[in-house]
Short mmCIF file of N, CA, C and O in Angstrom, two decimals:
data_model
loop_
_atom_site.label_atom_id
_atom_site.label_comp_id
_atom_site.label_asym_id
_atom_site.label_seq_id
_atom_site.Cartn_x
_atom_site.Cartn_y
_atom_site.Cartn_z
N UNK N 1 1.32 -1.40 0.13
CA UNK N 1 -0.61 0.13 0.10
C UNK N 1 1.06 1.15 -0.25
O UNK N 1 1.59 1.23 0.93
N UNK N 2 0.85 1.80 -1.25
CA UNK N 2 1.57 3.06 -1.27
C UNK N 2 1.35 4.29 -0.01
O UNK N 2 2.45 5.25 -0.06
N UNK N 3 0.11 4.14 -0.01
CA UNK N 3 -0.14 5.74 0.85
C UNK N 3 0.04 4.93 2.30
O UNK N 3 0.50 6.03 3.52
N UNK N 4 1.02 4.29 3.10
CA UNK N 4 1.35 3.72 4.03
C UNK N 4 3.08 4.19 3.99
O UNK N 4 3.90 4.73 4.46
N UNK N 5 3.90 4.13 2.82
CA UNK N 5 5.17 4.57 2.23
C UNK N 5 5.45 6.11 1.93
O UNK N 5 5.91 6.51 2.44
N UNK N 6 4.50 6.24 2.42
CA UNK N 6 4.01 8.46 2.10
C UNK N 6 3.95 8.45 3.81
O UNK N 6 3.65 10.23 3.89
N UNK N 7 3.72 7.72 4.62
CA UNK N 7 3.08 8.02 5.95
C UNK N 7 4.80 8.67 6.78
O UNK N 7 5.66 8.21 5.84
N UNK N 8 4.08 9.58 8.05
CA UNK N 8 5.33 9.68 8.35
C UNK N 8 5.94 8.81 8.91
O UNK N 8 5.50 8.63 9.71
N UNK N 9 7.31 9.28 9.01
CA UNK N 9 8.28 8.10 9.92
C UNK N 9 8.15 9.19 11.50
O UNK N 9 7.90 10.44 11.74
N UNK N 10 8.81 7.44 12.29
CA UNK N 10 8.51 9.09 13.54
C UNK N 10 10.66 8.97 14.04
O UNK N 10 10.72 7.64 13.57
N UNK N 11 10.84 9.23 15.21
CA UNK N 11 11.84 9.76 14.87
C UNK N 11 12.57 9.77 16.62
O UNK N 11 11.33 11.02 17.12
N UNK N 12 13.33 9.29 17.29
CA UNK N 12 13.54 9.84 18.65
C UNK N 12 14.58 9.21 18.86
O UNK N 12 15.69 8.63 18.04
N UNK N 13 15.17 10.47 19.90
CA UNK N 13 16.77 10.43 20.09
C UNK N 13 17.23 10.45 21.66
O UNK N 13 16.43 11.26 22.12
N UNK N 14 18.32 10.14 21.85
CA UNK N 14 18.36 10.32 23.48
C UNK N 14 19.63 12.07 23.57
O UNK N 14 20.45 11.51 22.57
N UNK N 15 19.40 13.00 24.50
CA UNK N 15 20.53 13.94 24.10
C UNK N 15 20.89 13.97 25.89
O UNK N 15 20.70 14.10 26.26
N UNK N 16 22.70 14.30 25.44
CA UNK N 16 23.15 14.71 26.65
C UNK N 16 24.40 16.32 26.47
O UNK N 16 25.05 16.41 25.91
N UNK N 17 24.35 17.04 27.49
CA UNK N 17 24.47 18.17 27.18
C UNK N 17 23.96 18.97 26.25
O UNK N 17 25.26 19.41 25.15
N UNK N 18 23.13 18.42 25.18
CA UNK N 18 22.23 19.22 24.40
C UNK N 18 23.26 18.18 22.65
O UNK N 18 23.48 18.93 21.78
N UNK N 19 23.68 17.40 22.86
CA UNK N 19 24.36 16.26 21.79
C UNK N 19 23.27 15.66 21.90
O UNK N 19 23.18 14.88 23.10
N UNK N 20 23.10 14.79 20.65
CA UNK N 20 22.19 13.67 20.81
C UNK N 20 23.39 12.39 20.53
O UNK N 20 24.47 12.75 19.62
N UNK N 21 23.08 11.01 21.34
CA UNK N 21 23.83 10.48 21.60
C UNK N 21 23.45 9.21 21.62
O UNK N 21 24.03 8.17 21.04
N UNK N 22 22.34 8.99 20.64
CA UNK N 22 21.54 8.51 20.46
C UNK N 22 20.16 8.51 19.29
O UNK N 22 19.21 9.53 19.55
N UNK N 23 19.71 7.89 18.45
CA UNK N 23 18.68 7.30 17.86
C UNK N 23 17.99 6.30 17.66
O UNK N 23 18.65 5.41 17.51
N UNK N 24 16.87 6.68 17.03
CA UNK N 24 16.30 5.68 16.20
C UNK N 24 14.79 5.93 15.64
O UNK N 24 14.64 6.75 15.28
N UNK N 25 14.69 5.27 14.52
CA UNK N 25 13.23 5.74 13.67
C UNK N 25 12.67 4.24 13.62
O UNK N 25 12.94 3.28 13.89
N UNK N 26 11.28 4.53 13.18
CA UNK N 26 9.93 3.75 12.65
C UNK N 26 9.57 4.15 11.58
O UNK N 26 8.89 5.37 12.28
N UNK N 27 8.96 3.26 11.38
CA UNK N 27 7.91 3.81 9.75
C UNK N 27 6.94 2.47 10.24
O UNK N 27 6.94 1.45 10.21
N UNK N 28 5.08 2.65 9.92
CA UNK N 28 4.77 1.57 9.55
C UNK N 28 5.00 1.03 7.82
O UNK N 28 5.05 1.53 6.99
N UNK N 29 4.55 -0.18 7.98
CA UNK N 29 5.02 -1.01 6.68
C UNK N 29 3.42 -1.54 6.28
O UNK N 29 4.05 -2.43 5.20
N UNK N 30 3.21 -1.80 6.97
CA UNK N 30 1.64 -2.42 6.69
C UNK N 30 0.61 -2.08 7.68
O UNK N 30 0.89 -1.39 8.59
N UNK N 31 -1.03 -1.66 7.31
CA UNK N 31 -2.02 -1.30 8.44
C UNK N 31 -1.17 -2.06 9.79
O UNK N 31 -1.95 -1.71 10.93
N UNK N 32 -0.40 -3.41 9.97
CA UNK N 32 -0.59 -3.87 11.76
C UNK N 32 1.48 -4.01 11.59
O UNK N 32 0.98 -4.99 12.82
N UNK N 33 1.70 -3.91 10.67
CA UNK N 33 3.21 -3.91 11.03
C UNK N 33 3.62 -2.97 11.16
O UNK N 33 4.06 -1.14 10.41
N UNK N 34 4.88 -2.61 11.98
CA UNK N 34 6.26 -1.42 12.07
C UNK N 34 7.54 -2.04 12.04
O UNK N 34 7.82 -2.96 13.13
N UNK N 35 7.87 -0.99 11.68
CA UNK N 35 9.70 -0.94 11.37
C UNK N 35 10.61 -0.15 12.06
O UNK N 35 10.03 1.32 11.99
N UNK N 36 11.62 -0.70 13.38
CA UNK N 36 11.94 0.04 14.02
C UNK N 36 13.27 0.11 12.75
O UNK N 36 13.56 -0.95 12.22
N UNK N 37 14.19 0.94 13.02
CA UNK N 37 15.44 1.52 11.69
C UNK N 37 16.34 2.30 12.27
O UNK N 37 15.69 3.39 12.76
N UNK N 38 17.90 2.41 11.84
CA UNK N 38 18.28 2.41 12.14
C UNK N 38 18.59 3.33 13.86
O UNK N 38 19.19 4.45 14.12
N UNK N 39 19.00 2.15 15.17
CA UNK N 39 19.34 2.36 15.62
C UNK N 39 20.79 2.66 16.01
O UNK N 39 21.28 2.16 15.70
N UNK N 40 21.01 4.00 16.75
CA UNK N 40 22.38 3.80 16.50
C UNK N 40 22.74 4.40 17.86
O UNK N 40 21.78 5.18 18.81
N UNK N 41 23.22 4.40 18.91
CA UNK N 41 23.92 4.81 20.20
C UNK N 41 25.43 5.33 20.40
O UNK N 41 26.46 3.96 19.57
N UNK N 42 25.64 6.27 20.51
CA UNK N 42 26.98 7.09 20.36
C UNK N 42 28.27 5.91 21.66
O UNK N 42 27.74 5.15 22.36
N UNK N 43 29.34 5.32 20.70
CA UNK N 43 29.76 4.02 21.53
C UNK N 43 30.80 4.16 23.17
O UNK N 43 30.35 3.87 23.71
N UNK N 44 30.77 5.98 22.98
CA UNK N 44 31.08 6.58 24.46
C UNK N 44 29.43 6.06 25.71
O UNK N 44 29.46 6.04 27.04
N UNK N 45 28.23 6.13 25.23
CA UNK N 45 26.98 6.63 25.79
C UNK N 45 26.83 4.98 25.85
O UNK N 45 25.45 4.69 26.11
N UNK N 46 27.23 3.54 25.10
CA UNK N 46 26.33 2.12 25.57
C UNK N 46 26.50 1.66 26.17
O UNK N 46 26.87 2.10 27.79
N UNK N 47 25.84 0.46 26.92
CA UNK N 47 25.24 -0.39 28.34
C UNK N 47 24.54 0.48 28.85
O UNK N 47 24.98 0.22 30.63
N UNK N 48 24.52 1.57 28.53
CA UNK N 48 23.62 2.70 29.82
C UNK N 48 21.86 2.44 30.21
O UNK N 48 20.98 3.43 29.92
N UNK N 49 21.46 1.65 28.67
CA UNK N 49 20.16 0.96 28.55
C UNK N 49 19.30 2.52 27.59
O UNK N 49 18.12 2.19 27.40
N UNK N 50 20.19 3.22 27.47
CA UNK N 50 19.57 4.01 26.19
C UNK N 50 18.96 3.36 24.61
O UNK N 50 17.94 3.74 24.64
N UNK N 51 19.70 2.52 24.32
CA UNK N 51 19.36 1.39 23.35
C UNK N 51 17.60 0.84 23.66
O UNK N 51 16.44 1.25 22.47
N UNK N 52 17.32 0.16 24.52
CA UNK N 52 16.39 -0.27 24.73
C UNK N 52 14.64 0.80 25.49
O UNK N 52 14.14 0.76 25.17
N UNK N 53 15.88 1.52 25.91
CA UNK N 53 14.63 2.70 25.92
C UNK N 53 13.81 3.99 25.10
O UNK N 53 12.91 3.99 24.56
N UNK N 54 14.67 3.39 23.55
CA UNK N 54 14.15 3.72 22.27
C UNK N 54 13.38 3.24 21.66
O UNK N 54 12.31 3.69 21.25
N UNK N 55 13.72 2.08 21.80
CA UNK N 55 12.85 0.71 21.26
C UNK N 55 12.15 0.43 22.08
O UNK N 55 10.32 0.30 21.15
N UNK N 56 11.40 0.84 23.46
CA UNK N 56 10.53 1.28 23.94
C UNK N 56 9.24 2.36 23.20
O UNK N 56 8.22 1.71 23.67
N UNK N 57 10.12 3.18 23.32
CA UNK N 57 9.55 4.83 22.47
C UNK N 57 8.73 4.10 21.65
O UNK N 57 7.82 4.39 21.40
N UNK N 58 9.91 2.95 20.50
CA UNK N 58 8.98 2.45 18.94
C UNK N 58 7.94 2.02 18.98
O UNK N 58 6.84 1.92 18.64
N UNK N 59 8.72 0.42 20.26
CA UNK N 59 6.97 0.31 20.48
C UNK N 59 5.87 1.00 20.31
O UNK N 59 4.86 0.72 20.91
N UNK N 60 6.09 1.93 21.59
CA UNK N 60 4.77 2.63 21.55
C UNK N 60 3.75 3.45 20.78
O UNK N 60 2.91 3.23 20.82
N UNK N 61 5.30 3.67 19.52
CA UNK N 61 4.18 4.70 19.03
C UNK N 61 3.57 3.81 17.69
O UNK N 61 2.83 3.71 17.31
N UNK N 62 4.56 2.39 17.48
CA UNK N 62 4.07 0.99 17.07
C UNK N 62 2.13 1.46 17.36
O UNK N 62 0.95 0.60 16.91
N UNK N 63 2.30 1.01 18.27
CA UNK N 63 0.96 0.46 19.52
C UNK N 63 0.22 1.52 18.93
O UNK N 63 -1.28 1.62 18.92
N UNK N 64 0.51 2.90 18.94
CA UNK N 64 -0.19 3.65 18.89
C UNK N 64 -0.91 4.45 17.80
O UNK N 64 -2.04 4.56 17.13
N UNK N 65 0.14 3.51 16.48
CA UNK N 65 -0.65 3.57 15.00
C UNK N 65 -1.56 1.65 15.09
O UNK N 65 -1.07 1.73 13.55
N UNK N 66 -1.63 1.02 15.72
CA UNK N 66 -2.41 0.21 15.83
C UNK N 66 -1.88 -1.32 15.12
O UNK N 66 -2.77 -1.97 14.63
N UNK N 67 -0.11 -1.39 15.74
CA UNK N 67 -0.06 -2.25 14.80
C UNK N 67 0.51 -3.14 16.20
O UNK N 67 1.02 -3.05 17.20
N UNK N 68 0.23 -4.30 15.14
CA UNK N 68 0.20 -5.53 16.14
C UNK N 68 1.65 -5.48 16.26
O UNK N 68 2.53 -7.27 17.09
N UNK N 69 2.63 -5.68 14.98
CA UNK N 69 3.98 -6.70 14.76
C UNK N 69 4.87 -5.41 14.74
O UNK N 69 4.57 -4.59 13.54
N UNK N 70 5.72 -5.42 15.71
CA UNK N 70 6.91 -4.62 15.80
C UNK N 70 8.37 -5.03 15.13
O UNK N 70 8.33 -6.63 15.96
N UNK N 71 8.75 -4.81 14.00
CA UNK N 71 10.11 -5.67 13.25
C UNK N 71 11.36 -4.58 13.05
O UNK N 71 11.17 -3.45 13.17
N UNK N 72 12.53 -5.23 12.78
CA UNK N 72 13.32 -4.63 12.21
C UNK N 72 14.85 -5.08 11.84
O UNK N 72 13.61 -7.27 11.76
N UNK N 73 15.66 -5.35 11.52
CA UNK N 73 16.39 -5.51 10.53
C UNK N 73 17.85 -5.87 11.33
O UNK N 73 18.99 -5.31 10.16
N UNK N 74 18.23 -6.06 12.22
CA UNK N 74 19.79 -5.70 12.60
C UNK N 74 21.28 -6.41 12.06
O UNK N 74 20.97 -7.13 11.19
N UNK N 75 22.17 -5.60 12.28
CA UNK N 75 23.37 -6.00 11.40
C UNK N 75 23.66 -6.96 12.95
O UNK N 75 23.27 -7.16 13.66
N UNK N 76 24.24 -8.27 11.68
CA UNK N 76 24.72 -9.51 12.81
C UNK N 76 25.19 -8.88 13.89
O UNK N 76 25.28 -9.56 15.41
N UNK N 77 26.14 -8.02 14.05
CA UNK N 77 27.13 -7.53 15.62
C UNK N 77 25.87 -6.97 15.79
O UNK N 77 26.32 -7.19 17.71
N UNK N 78 25.23 -6.62 15.92
CA UNK N 78 23.84 -6.19 16.49
C UNK N 78 23.02 -6.71 17.11
O UNK N 78 22.60 -6.99 18.12
N UNK N 79 22.99 -8.32 17.17
CA UNK N 79 22.47 -9.57 17.36
C UNK N 79 22.27 -9.49 18.81
O UNK N 79 21.50 -9.78 19.53
N UNK N 80 23.54 -9.88 19.53
CA UNK N 80 23.26 -9.25 21.13
C UNK N 80 22.75 -8.34 22.05
O UNK N 80 21.92 -9.08 22.88
N UNK N 81 22.55 -7.14 21.61
CA UNK N 81 21.68 -6.71 21.90
C UNK N 81 20.27 -6.97 21.54
O UNK N 81 19.18 -6.84 23.02
N UNK N 82 20.04 -7.24 20.85
CA UNK N 82 18.55 -7.77 20.70
C UNK N 82 17.90 -8.77 21.45
O UNK N 82 16.66 -8.90 21.60
N UNK N 83 18.96 -9.24 21.11
CA UNK N 83 18.52 -10.91 21.88
C UNK N 83 18.50 -10.56 23.38
O UNK N 83 17.43 -11.43 24.17
N UNK N 84 18.58 -9.33 24.11
CA UNK N 84 18.63 -9.69 25.81
C UNK N 84 17.89 -8.13 25.48
O UNK N 84 17.33 -8.99 26.96
#
């Protein structure tokens, strides 16, 4: 459905001293699916729970948009984070 692709994506970030240190985006890919995309946390700020909090925000946005499935395609190097 091309209308879904034209819909607005959602962006979330974490700032530290007015600097963006973590980001993620998300968007609907079907009437019931929402994709998390582009999760990034600055190396110096990793292992502080920021990635988890950003994914929780994406999940809340997916529910707000009436999606039932949240999905992503992480890099293999990021797989341990997603498994946790």
